[in-house]
Short mmCIF file of C-alpha atoms and ligand atoms in Angstrom, two decimals:
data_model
loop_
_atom_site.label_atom_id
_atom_site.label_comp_id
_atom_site.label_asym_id
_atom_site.label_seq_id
_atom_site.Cartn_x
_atom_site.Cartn_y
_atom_site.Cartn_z
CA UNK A 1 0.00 0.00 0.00
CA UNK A 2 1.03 3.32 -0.90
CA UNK A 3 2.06 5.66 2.10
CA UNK A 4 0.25 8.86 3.11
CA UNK A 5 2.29 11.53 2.14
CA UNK A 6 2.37 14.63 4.75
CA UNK A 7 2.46 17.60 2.88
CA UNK A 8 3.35 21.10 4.49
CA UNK A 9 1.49 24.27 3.50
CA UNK A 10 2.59 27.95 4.44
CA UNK A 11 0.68 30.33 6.63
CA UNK A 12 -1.22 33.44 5.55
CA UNK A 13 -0.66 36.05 8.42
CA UNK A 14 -2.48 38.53 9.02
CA UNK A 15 -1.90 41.29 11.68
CA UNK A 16 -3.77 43.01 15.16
CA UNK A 17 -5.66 45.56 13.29
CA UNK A 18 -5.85 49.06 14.91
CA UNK A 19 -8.72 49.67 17.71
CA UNK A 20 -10.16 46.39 16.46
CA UNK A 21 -11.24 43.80 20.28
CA UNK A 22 -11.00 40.09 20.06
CA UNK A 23 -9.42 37.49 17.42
CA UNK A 24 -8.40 40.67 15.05
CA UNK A 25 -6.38 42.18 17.93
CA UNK A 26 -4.39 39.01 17.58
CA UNK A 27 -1.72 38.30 14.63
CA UNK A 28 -3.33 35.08 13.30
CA UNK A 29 -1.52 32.51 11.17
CA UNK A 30 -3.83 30.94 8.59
CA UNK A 31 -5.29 29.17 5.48
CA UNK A 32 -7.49 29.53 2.68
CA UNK A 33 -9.20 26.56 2.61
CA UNK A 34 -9.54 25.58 -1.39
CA UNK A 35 -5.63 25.31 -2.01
CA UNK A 36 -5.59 22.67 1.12
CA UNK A 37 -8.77 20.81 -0.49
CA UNK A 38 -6.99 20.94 -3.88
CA UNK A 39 -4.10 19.02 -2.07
CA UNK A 40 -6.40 16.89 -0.73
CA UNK A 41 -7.74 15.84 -4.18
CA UNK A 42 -5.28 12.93 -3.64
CA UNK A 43 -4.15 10.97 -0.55
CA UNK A 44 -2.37 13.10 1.58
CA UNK A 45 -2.72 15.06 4.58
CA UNK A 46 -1.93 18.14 4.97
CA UNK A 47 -0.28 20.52 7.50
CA UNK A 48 -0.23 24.64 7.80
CA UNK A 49 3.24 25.34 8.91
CA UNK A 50 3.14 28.19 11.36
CA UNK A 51 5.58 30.92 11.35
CA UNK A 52 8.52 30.67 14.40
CA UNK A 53 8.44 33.71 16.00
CA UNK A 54 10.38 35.15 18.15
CA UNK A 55 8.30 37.40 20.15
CA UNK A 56 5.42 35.00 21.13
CA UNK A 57 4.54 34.95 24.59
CA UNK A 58 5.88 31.49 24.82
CA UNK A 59 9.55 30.39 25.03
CA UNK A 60 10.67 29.00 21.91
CA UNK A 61 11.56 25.31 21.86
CA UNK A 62 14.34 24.14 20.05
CA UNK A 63 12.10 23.05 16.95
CA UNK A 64 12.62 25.15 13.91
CA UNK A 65 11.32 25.33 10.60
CA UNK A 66 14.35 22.61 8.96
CA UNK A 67 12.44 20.01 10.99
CA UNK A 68 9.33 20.15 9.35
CA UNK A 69 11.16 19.73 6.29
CA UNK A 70 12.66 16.85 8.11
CA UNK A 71 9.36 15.47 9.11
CA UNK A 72 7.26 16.66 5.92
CA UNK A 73 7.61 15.17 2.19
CA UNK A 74 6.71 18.61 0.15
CA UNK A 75 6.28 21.71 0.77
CA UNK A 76 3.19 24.21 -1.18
CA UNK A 77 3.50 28.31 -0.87
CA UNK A 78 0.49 29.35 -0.79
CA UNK A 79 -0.77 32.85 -2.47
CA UNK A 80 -1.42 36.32 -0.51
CA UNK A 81 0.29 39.45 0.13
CA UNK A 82 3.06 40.93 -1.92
CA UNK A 83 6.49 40.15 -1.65
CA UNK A 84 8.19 43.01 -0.15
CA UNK A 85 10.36 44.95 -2.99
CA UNK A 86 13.29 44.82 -0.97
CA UNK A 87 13.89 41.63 -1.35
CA UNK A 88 14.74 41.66 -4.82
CA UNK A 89 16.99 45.16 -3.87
CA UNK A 90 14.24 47.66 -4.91
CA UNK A 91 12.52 49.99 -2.25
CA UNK A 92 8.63 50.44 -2.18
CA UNK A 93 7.37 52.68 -5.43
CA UNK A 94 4.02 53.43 -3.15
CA UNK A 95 3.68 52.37 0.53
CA UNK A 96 0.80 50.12 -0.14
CA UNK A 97 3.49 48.14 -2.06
CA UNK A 98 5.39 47.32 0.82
CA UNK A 99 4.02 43.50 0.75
CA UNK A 100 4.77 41.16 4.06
CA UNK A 101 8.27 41.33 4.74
CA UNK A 102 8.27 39.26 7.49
CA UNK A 103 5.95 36.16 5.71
CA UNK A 104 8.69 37.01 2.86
CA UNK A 105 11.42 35.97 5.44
CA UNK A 106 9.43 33.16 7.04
CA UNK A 107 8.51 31.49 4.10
CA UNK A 108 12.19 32.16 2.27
CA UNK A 109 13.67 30.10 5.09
CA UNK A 110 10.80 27.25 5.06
CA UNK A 111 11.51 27.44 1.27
CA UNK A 112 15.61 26.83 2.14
CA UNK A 113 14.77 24.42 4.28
CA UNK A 114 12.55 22.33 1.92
CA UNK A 115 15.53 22.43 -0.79
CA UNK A 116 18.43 21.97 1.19
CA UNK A 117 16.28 18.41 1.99
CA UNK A 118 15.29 17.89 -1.36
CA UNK A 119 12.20 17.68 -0.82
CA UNK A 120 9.51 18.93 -3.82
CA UNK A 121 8.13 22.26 -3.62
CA UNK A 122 5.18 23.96 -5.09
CA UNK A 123 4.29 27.83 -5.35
CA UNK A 124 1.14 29.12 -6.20
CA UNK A 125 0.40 33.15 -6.94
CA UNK A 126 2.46 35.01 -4.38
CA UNK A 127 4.67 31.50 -3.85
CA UNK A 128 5.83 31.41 -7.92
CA UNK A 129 6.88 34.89 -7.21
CA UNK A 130 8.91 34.17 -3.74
CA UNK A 131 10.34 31.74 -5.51
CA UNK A 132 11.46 33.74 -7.58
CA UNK A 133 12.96 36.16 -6.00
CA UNK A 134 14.60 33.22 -3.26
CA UNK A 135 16.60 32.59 -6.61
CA UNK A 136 17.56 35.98 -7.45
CA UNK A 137 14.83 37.18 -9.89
CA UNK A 138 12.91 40.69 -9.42
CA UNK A 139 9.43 41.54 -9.62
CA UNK A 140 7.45 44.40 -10.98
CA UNK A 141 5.96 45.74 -7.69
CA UNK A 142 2.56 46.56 -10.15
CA UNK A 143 2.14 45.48 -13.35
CA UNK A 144 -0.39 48.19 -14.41
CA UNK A 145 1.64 50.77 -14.39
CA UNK A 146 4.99 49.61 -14.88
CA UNK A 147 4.60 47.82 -17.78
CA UNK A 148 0.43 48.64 -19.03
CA UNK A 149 -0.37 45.77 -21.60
CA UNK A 150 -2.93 44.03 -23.51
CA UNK A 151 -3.56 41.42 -20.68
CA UNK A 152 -5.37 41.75 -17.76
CA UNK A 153 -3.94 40.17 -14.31
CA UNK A 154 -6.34 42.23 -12.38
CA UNK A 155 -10.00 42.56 -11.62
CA UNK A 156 -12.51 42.60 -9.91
CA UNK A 157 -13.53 39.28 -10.93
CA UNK A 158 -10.60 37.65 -8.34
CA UNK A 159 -11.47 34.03 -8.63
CA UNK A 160 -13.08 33.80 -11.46
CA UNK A 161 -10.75 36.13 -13.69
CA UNK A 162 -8.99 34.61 -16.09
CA UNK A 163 -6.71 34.91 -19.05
CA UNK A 164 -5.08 32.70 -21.45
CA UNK A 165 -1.18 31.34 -21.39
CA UNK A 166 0.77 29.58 -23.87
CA UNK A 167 2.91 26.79 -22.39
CA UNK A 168 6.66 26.91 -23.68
CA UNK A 169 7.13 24.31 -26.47
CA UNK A 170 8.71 20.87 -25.26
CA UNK A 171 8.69 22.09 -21.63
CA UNK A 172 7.67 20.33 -18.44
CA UNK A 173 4.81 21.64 -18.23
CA UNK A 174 3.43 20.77 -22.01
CA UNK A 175 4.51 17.08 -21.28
CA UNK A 176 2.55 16.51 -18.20
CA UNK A 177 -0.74 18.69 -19.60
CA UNK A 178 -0.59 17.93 -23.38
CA UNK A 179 -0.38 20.52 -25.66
CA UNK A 180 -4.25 20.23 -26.46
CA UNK A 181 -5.45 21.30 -22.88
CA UNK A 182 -7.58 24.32 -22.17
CA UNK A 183 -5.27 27.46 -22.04
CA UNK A 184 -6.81 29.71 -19.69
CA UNK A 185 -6.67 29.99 -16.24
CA UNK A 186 -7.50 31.85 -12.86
CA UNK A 187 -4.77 34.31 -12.94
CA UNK A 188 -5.09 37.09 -10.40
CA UNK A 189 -2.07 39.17 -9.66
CA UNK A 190 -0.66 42.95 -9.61
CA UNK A 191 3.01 41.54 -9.01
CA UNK A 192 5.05 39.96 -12.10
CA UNK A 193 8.21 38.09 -12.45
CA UNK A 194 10.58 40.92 -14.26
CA UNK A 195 13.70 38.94 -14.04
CA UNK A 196 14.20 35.57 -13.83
CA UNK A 197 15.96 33.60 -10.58
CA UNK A 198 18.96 31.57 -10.86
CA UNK A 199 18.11 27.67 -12.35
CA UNK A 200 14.90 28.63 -12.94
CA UNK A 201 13.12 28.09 -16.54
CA UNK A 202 9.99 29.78 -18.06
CA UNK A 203 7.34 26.99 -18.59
CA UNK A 204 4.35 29.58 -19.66
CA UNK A 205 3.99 32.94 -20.29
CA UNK A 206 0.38 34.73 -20.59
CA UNK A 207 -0.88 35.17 -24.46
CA UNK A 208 -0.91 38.83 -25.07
CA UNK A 209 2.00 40.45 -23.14
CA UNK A 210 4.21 38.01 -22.60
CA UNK A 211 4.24 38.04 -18.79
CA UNK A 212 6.08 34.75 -16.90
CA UNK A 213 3.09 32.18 -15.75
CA UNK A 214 5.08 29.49 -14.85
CA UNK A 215 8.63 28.33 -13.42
CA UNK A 216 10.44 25.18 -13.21
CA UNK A 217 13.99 24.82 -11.02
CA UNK A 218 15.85 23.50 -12.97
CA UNK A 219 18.32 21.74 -10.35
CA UNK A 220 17.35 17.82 -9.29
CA UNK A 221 14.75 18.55 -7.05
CA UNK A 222 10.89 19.51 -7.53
CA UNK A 223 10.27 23.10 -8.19
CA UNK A 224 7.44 24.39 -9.63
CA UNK A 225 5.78 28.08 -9.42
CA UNK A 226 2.49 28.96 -10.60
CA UNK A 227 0.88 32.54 -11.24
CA UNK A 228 -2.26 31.41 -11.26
CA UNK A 229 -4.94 29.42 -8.84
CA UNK A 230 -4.92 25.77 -10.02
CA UNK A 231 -7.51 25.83 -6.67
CA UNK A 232 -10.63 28.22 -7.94
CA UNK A 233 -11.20 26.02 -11.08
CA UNK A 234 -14.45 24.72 -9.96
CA UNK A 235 -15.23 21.26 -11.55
CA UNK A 236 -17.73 22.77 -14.24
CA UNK A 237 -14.85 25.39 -15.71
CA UNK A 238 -13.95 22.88 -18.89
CA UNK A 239 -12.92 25.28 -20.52
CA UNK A 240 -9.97 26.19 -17.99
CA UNK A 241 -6.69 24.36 -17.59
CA UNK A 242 -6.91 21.30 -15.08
CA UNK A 243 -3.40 21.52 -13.04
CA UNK A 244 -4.55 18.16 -11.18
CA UNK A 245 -1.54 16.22 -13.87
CA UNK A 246 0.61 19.36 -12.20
CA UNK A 247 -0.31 18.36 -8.42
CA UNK A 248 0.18 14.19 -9.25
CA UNK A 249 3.98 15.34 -10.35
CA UNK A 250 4.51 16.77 -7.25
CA UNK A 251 3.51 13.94 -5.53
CA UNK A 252 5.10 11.42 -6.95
CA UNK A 253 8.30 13.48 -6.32
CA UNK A 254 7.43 13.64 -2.95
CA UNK A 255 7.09 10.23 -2.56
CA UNK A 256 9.61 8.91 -4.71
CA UNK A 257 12.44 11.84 -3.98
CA UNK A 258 12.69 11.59 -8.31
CA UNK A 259 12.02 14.48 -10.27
CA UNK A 260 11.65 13.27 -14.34
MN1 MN B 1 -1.58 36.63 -15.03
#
């Protein structure tokens, strides 16, 4: 029989909000619950990895974040706040674009962690683009005005906005999804990969303006980063690209510690 695979999934954090009384006094740690059922499409469980901080009320053990890549077989970023320009060596153009710098530095060193093990990892949305920049890359800190194009990666829409990609020709991605699949999908994002990371290769770009969709490490172990939500396809969107083929790769890397 085929063993349960554990499968690690970052926090969302989310801050004490001015004057506010009760649970949103308190920094909470959290998930958005269709990227854990997507996991959960296949036989695994899943954990949210909380941050390690070192202000909690509550001595720190001695457990840090390497030993849940220790204990965990893969590791999925999910999506959420921006990525805070200075950590691709750019200050903020507008304050509002000042991102999460400290779920940038939590989930950098979970994303260390999960590599140094070799142990798959999987980025979705804001986790393609931490990726990214992990390896080096930049970002545009807001697509709409730094580089105003043809293709629309915000709306109002959110989860249901989409636009279509074209998957590189004889990449990873094309040989796991076919190259007949539906091209569109749930992409919702005002950050863009500018420049791309270190061992990292462009698997799809979005039809129109050319933006980066999709990355692949290119080292032994599995790294994959997604701009768009593989999770809000709802079962009746045929005509949007089904990433499940995307999710059994990562799997099976987890489980066999192979990577094609
Ligand atoms: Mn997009």
């Amino acid at each position: 029989m085929k063993r349960t695979l554990k499968i690690g999934l970052s926090a969302r954090l989310s801050y004490p909000k001015p004057g506010a009384r009760g649970l949103e006094s308190k920094t909470l740690q959290y998930l958005e619950q269709s990227v854990a059922q997507w996991i959960m499409a296949r036989d695994v469980v899943v954990f949210m990895v909380p941050s390690i901080t070192q202000d909690g009320m509550l001595d720190r053990s001695a457990v840090r974040l390497r030993d849940y890549a220790q204990h965990l077989d893969g590791l999925v970023l999910q999506g959420g706040a921006d990525v805070n320009p200075m950590a691709y060596g750019e200050t903020p153009i507008r304050p509002e674009w000042s991102g999460d710098r400290i779920r940038d530095m939590y989930e950098m060193e979970l994303l260390h962690e999960f590599l140094e093990s070799r142990k798959p990892v999987f980025g979705i949305c804001r986790g393609a683009q931490l990726i990214n920049v992990a390896m080096g890359g930049s970002l545009y800190q807001d697509i709409e005005t730094q580089i105003p194009g043809p293709t629309q990666h915000v709306a109002d829409a959110y989860d249901q906005h989409t636009h279509s990609i074209a998957l590189e020709p004889g990449g990873t991605l094309e040989k796991l999804l076919g190259s007949e699949s539906p091209r569109k999908v749930i992409s919702i994002h005002h950050q863009g990969i500018r420049t791309l990371g270190r061992e990292l290769a462009v698997e799809a770009r979005a039809d129109g303006d050319g933006m980066i969709e999709a990355i692949r490490g290119t080292g032994r172990s599995f790294l994959l980063g997604l701009q768009w939500h593989p999770e809000f396809r709802r079962p009746s969107d045929e005509d949007v690209l089904d990433c499940l083929p995307l999710l059994e790769a990562f799997l099976d890397a987890a489980r066999s510690g192979h990577w094609l």
